[in-house]
XYZ file of C-alpha atoms in Angstrom:
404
model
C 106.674 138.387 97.828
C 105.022 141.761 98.482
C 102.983 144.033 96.264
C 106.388 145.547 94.966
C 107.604 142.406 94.131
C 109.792 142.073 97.277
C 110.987 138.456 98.102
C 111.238 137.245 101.706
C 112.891 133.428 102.189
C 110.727 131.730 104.516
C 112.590 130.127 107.113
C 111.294 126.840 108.243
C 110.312 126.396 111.980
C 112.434 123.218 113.641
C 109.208 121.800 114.079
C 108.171 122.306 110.175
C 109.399 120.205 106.889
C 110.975 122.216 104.077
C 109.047 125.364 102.304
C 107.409 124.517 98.641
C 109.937 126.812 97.570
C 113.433 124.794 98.670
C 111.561 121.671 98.121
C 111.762 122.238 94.399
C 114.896 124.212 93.948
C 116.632 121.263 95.734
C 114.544 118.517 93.467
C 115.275 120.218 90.704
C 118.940 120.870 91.266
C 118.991 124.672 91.575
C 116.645 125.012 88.093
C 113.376 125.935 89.548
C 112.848 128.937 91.832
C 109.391 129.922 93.040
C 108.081 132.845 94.708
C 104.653 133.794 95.452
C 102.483 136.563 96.502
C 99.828 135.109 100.177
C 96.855 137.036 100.182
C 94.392 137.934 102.842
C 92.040 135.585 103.486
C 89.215 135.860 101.040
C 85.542 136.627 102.747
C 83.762 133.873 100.623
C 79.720 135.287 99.225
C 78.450 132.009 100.242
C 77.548 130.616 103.442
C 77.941 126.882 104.753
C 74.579 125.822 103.650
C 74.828 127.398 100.347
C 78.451 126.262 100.054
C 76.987 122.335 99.630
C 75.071 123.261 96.116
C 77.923 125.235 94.884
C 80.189 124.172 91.909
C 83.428 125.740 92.729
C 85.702 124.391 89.849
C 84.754 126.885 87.119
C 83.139 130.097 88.416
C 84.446 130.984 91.439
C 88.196 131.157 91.221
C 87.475 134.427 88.684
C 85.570 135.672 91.616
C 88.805 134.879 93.793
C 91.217 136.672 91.352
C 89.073 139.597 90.648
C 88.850 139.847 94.264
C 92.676 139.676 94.349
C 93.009 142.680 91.438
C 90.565 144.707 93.615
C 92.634 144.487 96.858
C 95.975 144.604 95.775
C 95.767 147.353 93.158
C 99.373 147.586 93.076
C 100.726 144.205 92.364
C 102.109 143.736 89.356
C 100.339 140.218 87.849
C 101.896 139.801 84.886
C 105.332 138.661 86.496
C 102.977 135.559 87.600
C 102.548 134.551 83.854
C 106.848 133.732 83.802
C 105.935 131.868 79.861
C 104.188 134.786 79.010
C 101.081 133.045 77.219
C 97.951 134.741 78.770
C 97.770 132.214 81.493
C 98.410 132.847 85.630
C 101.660 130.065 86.000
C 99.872 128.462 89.037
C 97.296 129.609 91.609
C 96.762 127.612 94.981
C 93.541 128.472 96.980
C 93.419 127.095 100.598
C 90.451 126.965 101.912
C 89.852 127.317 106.211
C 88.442 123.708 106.108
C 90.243 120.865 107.807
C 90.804 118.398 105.068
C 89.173 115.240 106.859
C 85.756 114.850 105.536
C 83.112 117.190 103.048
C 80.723 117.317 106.228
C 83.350 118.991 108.334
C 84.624 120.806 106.049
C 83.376 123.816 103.484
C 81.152 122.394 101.397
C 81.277 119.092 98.881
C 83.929 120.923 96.716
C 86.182 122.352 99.921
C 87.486 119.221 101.543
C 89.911 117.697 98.616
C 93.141 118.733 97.684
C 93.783 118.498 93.949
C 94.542 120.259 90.910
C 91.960 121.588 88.440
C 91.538 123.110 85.675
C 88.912 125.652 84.304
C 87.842 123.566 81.130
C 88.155 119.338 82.327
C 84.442 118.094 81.728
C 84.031 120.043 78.872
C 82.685 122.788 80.887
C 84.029 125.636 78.540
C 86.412 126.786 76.072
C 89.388 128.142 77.665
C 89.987 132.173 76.834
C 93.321 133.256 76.989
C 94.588 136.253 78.257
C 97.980 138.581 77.804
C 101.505 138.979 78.954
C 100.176 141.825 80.970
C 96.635 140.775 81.884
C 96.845 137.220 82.389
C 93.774 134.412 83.532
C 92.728 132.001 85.873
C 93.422 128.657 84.194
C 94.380 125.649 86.409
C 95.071 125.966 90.098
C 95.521 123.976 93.047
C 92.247 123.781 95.572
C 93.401 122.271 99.192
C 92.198 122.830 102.532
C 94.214 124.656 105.849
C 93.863 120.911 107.097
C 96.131 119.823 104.859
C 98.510 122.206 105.452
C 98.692 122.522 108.838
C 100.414 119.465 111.173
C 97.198 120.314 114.321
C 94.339 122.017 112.497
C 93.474 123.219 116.141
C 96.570 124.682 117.181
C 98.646 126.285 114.297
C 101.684 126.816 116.201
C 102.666 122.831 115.787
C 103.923 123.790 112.021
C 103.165 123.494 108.681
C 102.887 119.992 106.923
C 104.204 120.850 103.228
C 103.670 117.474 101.696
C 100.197 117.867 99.860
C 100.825 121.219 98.593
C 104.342 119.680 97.173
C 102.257 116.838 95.624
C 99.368 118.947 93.932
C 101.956 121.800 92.873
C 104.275 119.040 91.292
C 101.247 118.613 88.770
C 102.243 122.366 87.323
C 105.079 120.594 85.955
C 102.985 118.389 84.363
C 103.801 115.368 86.386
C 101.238 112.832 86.654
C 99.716 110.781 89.969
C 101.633 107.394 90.474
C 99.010 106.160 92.965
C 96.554 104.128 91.575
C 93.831 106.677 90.497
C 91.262 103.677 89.757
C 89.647 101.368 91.779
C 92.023 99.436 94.187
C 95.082 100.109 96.548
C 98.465 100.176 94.114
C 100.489 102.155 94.555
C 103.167 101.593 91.565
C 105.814 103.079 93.076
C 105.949 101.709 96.682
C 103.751 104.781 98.183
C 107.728 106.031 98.359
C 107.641 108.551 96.403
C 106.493 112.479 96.299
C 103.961 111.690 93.487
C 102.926 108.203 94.614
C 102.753 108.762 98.748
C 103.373 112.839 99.029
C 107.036 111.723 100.200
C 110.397 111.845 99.283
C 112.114 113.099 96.159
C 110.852 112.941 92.767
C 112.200 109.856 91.223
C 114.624 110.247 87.884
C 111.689 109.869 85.122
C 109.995 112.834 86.898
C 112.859 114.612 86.875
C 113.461 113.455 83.247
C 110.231 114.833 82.273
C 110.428 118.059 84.324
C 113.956 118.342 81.993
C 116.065 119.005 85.321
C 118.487 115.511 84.618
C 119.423 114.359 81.336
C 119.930 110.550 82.110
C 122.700 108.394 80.049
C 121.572 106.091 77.302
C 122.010 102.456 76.764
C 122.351 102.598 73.345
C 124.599 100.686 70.262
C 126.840 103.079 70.725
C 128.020 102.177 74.421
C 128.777 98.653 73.515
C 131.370 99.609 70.464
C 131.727 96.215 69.383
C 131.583 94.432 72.801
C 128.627 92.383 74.309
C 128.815 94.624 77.585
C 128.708 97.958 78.677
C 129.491 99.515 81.884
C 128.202 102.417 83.747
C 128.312 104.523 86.952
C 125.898 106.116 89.001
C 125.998 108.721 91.514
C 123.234 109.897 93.961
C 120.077 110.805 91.913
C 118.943 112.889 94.505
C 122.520 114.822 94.655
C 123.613 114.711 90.879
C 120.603 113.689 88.872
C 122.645 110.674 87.692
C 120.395 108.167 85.950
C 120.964 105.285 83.182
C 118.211 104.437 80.471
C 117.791 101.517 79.150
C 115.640 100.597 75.816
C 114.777 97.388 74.585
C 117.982 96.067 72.553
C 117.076 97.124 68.755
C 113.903 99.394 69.764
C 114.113 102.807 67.760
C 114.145 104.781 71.409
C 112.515 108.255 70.525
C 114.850 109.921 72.603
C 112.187 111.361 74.648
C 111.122 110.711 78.392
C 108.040 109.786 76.180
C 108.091 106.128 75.505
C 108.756 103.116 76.968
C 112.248 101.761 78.531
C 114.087 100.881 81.972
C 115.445 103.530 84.093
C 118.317 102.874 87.063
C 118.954 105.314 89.845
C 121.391 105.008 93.190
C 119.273 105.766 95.869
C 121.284 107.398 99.476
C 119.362 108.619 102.244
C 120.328 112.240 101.432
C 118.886 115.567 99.686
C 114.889 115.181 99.988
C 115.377 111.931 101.446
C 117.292 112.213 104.709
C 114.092 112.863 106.358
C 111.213 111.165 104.864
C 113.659 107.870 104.155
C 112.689 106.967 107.761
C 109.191 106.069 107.405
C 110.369 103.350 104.865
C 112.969 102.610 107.226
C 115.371 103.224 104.542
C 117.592 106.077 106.511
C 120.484 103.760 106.060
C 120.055 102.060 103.076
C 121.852 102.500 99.932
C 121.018 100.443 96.366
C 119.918 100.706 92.917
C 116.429 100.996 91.784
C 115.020 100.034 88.424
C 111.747 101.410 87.320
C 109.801 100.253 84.334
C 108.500 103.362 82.275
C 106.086 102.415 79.781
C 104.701 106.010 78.830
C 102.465 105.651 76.808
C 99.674 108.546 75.267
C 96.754 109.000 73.538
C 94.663 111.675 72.141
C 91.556 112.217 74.426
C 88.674 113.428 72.427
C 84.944 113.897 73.130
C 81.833 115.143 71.613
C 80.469 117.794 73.542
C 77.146 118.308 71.517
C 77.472 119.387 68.118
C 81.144 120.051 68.403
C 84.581 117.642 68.908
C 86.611 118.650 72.031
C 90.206 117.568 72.430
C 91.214 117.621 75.813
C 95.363 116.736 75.030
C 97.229 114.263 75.791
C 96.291 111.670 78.534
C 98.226 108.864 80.073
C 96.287 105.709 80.475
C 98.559 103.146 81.979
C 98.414 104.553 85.733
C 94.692 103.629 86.234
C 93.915 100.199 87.334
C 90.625 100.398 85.708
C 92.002 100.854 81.918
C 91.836 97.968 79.994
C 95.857 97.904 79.859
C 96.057 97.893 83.257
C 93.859 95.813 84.565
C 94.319 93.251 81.866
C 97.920 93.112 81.270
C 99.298 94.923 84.359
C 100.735 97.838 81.557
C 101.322 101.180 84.412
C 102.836 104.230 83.412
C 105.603 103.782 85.702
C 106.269 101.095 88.222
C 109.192 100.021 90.178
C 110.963 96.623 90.231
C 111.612 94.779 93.080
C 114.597 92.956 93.331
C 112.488 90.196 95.325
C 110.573 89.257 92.416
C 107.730 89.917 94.205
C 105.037 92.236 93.166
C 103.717 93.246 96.408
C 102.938 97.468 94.951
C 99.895 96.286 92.847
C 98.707 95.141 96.517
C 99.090 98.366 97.458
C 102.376 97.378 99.465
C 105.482 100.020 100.329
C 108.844 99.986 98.981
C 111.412 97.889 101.793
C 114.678 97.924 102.413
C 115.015 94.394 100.100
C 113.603 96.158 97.169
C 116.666 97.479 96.303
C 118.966 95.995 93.908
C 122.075 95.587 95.838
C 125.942 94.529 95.104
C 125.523 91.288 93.403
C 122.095 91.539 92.284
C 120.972 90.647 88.627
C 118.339 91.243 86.492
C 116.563 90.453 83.346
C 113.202 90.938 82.355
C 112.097 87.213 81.912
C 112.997 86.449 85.047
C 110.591 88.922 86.668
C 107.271 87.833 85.117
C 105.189 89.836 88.263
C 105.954 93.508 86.813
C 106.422 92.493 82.590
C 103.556 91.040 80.626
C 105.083 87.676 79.016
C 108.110 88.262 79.894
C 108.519 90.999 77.474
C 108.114 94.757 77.134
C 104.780 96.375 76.980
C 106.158 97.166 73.005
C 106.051 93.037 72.687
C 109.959 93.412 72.295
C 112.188 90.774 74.446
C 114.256 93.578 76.830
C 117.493 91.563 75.156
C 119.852 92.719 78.321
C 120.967 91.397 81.488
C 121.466 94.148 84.214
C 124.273 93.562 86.716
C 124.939 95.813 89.702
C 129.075 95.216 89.852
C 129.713 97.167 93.021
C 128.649 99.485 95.499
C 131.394 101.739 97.196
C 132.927 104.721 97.757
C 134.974 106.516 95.759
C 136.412 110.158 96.714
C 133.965 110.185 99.641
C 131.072 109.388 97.386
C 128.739 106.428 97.271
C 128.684 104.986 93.830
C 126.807 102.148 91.727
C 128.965 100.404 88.670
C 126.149 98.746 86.293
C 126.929 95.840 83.644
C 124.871 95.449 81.051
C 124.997 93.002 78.387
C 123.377 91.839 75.344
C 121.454 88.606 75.473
């Protein structure tokens, strides 16, 4: 986008992985659309040496945007506040380091690539803007290293993965790594929040409010002690089945705790990355355990009580739910048995629930604490996957579930 608000499409090179832009609209099934407005580069005040003792998080990104007002006069900055509550929608500042290590790159704050913002740590209270003079807020801080495929030679491509990853936190999506101590990754690493690859998986998506997925409820059973369902390609059609605990008052919310089922094909955001999984020409059903659970994070901050929202503690190792109980935010199910993503092991090929496969929760005592939900409910279903095949040139998943 230009200073008159002029969108070009930027056309990946053969060499280069999709744009941030198509990643999303094609993750989110033609709902999202970004555009943004590339600067200049930025002349930073501070030198290398001085760069080591500077705090970047809260100060200097106003420098950066005032900077930004000053040069491009013209541009219109309240189209970049799309919810219109005094707040830029997202800002990403990449920095000339090389992403590797803080004594090659900018300074101790220059070499990560996360997502910030202005107020975490208590550092001060958050003033909102307007409509038509919006502020700094939260923004994404990475490196050219992590952008670029050969920080020496630029003309190898662009490597959109990281950016994808720290941007997908804008939509308020959480990591699925394990941000403690220790090597889980509670998704397989396959995934664009868990290993910065892939698609987003169907709670994500859930969250994000681009699928609405089907519920297992009393209603599906009408009378009968099974139910039966069909799935389509998540990653085409957003098709997705949730499953509460039999006789759990579901809040009907991606907000709690319950089973979801997708139909994983090699296709949409995975036809490419679905190859370093070896999983290009796999097809089967995955089950994820969703236990999202929340709690008010508040802390005293000298003579006054600071809530910093909502915070999910189940994807941190170090939590006492965690650690203790094995409780995660989200975590797929093998259909091995095995709990090799605690280990920080990837998602195979025989992690997929295939024609034939069953499932109930006591029988997978690696991924559900007693044999029971995280609630302390008994799951009270048995999940069947019928069939696999296709039908009208699509590949589709028939699901049985009954009532134990």
């Amino acid at each position: 986008m230009d200073v008159d608000g002029n969108v070009t499409v930027y056309e990946p090179k053969d060499n280069e992985i999709l744009s941030l832009s198509e990643y999303f609209r094609i993750a989110s099934y033609d709902q999202l659309t970004i555009n943004a407005f590339v600067t200049d580069w930025y002349p930073h005040r501070l030198s290398f040496e001085e760069s080591q003792s500077s705090y970047w998080m809260w100060d200097e990104p106003d420098e950066v945007y005032n900077w930004v007002r000053e040069t491009y006069p013209t541009l219109d900055i309240s189209q970049f506040d799309n919810d219109k509550d005094g707040i830029i929608d997202e800002i990403v500042f990449i920095n000339t380091g090389n992403g590797i290590g803080k004594a090659e790159a900018l300074g101790h704050e220059f070499w990560g690539a996360y997502r910030y913002a202005k107020d975490y740590g208590g550092h001060e209270t958050q003033t909102y803007g307007t409509p038509e003079n919006p502020v700094v807020y939260h923004y994404v801080n990475m490196t050219l290293g992590h952008l670029l495929n050969d920080y020496e030679d630029a003309e190898k491509g662009i490597d959109t993965n990281v950016l994808i990853h720290e941007f997908g936190h804008t939509i308020a999506v959480m990591d699925y790594y394990n941000t403690g101590n220790g090597n889980a990754t509670f998704l397989g690493g396959y995934d664009m929040q868990d290993g910065n690859v892939g698609d987003w998986n169907v709670y994500s998506k859930y969250c994000a409010g681009w699928l609405t997925p089907v519920v297992a409820d009393e209603n599906c059973f009408a009378g009968s002690d099974t139910a039966e369902f069909t799935l389509r390609s998540s990653a085409l059609y957003g098709d997705a089945l949730l499953i509460p605990a039999a006789g759990y008052a579901y809040n009907k919310t991606p907000y709690d705790e319950y089973l979801i089922l997708d139909l994983f094909t090699p296709e949409g955001l995975h036809e490419n990355d679905s190859k370093l999984f070896g999983l290009e020409n796999e097809v089967g059903v995955r089950i994820y355990h969703v236990s999202d659970l929340m709690e008010q994070v508040v802390k005293n901050e000298g003579a006054s009580q600071l809530k910093y929202g909502m915070q999910h503690y189940t994807n941190n190792s170090d939590t006492i739910y965690s650690k203790q109980f094995g409780m995660h935010q989200i975590e797929i199910v093998s259909a091995t048995g095995k709990n090799r993503f605690t280990e920080g092991g990837n998602f195979r090929p025989e992690d997929f629930f295939t024609e034939g496969d069953r499932f109930a929760v006591e029988d997978f005592d690696e991924f559900f604490y007693n044999g029971k939900m995280d609630n302390g409910l008994a799951f009270g279903y048995e999940i069947a996957v019928t069939s696999i095949s296709q039908v009208n040139g699509e590949t589709v998943a028939t699901i049985r579930v009954t009532r134990k």
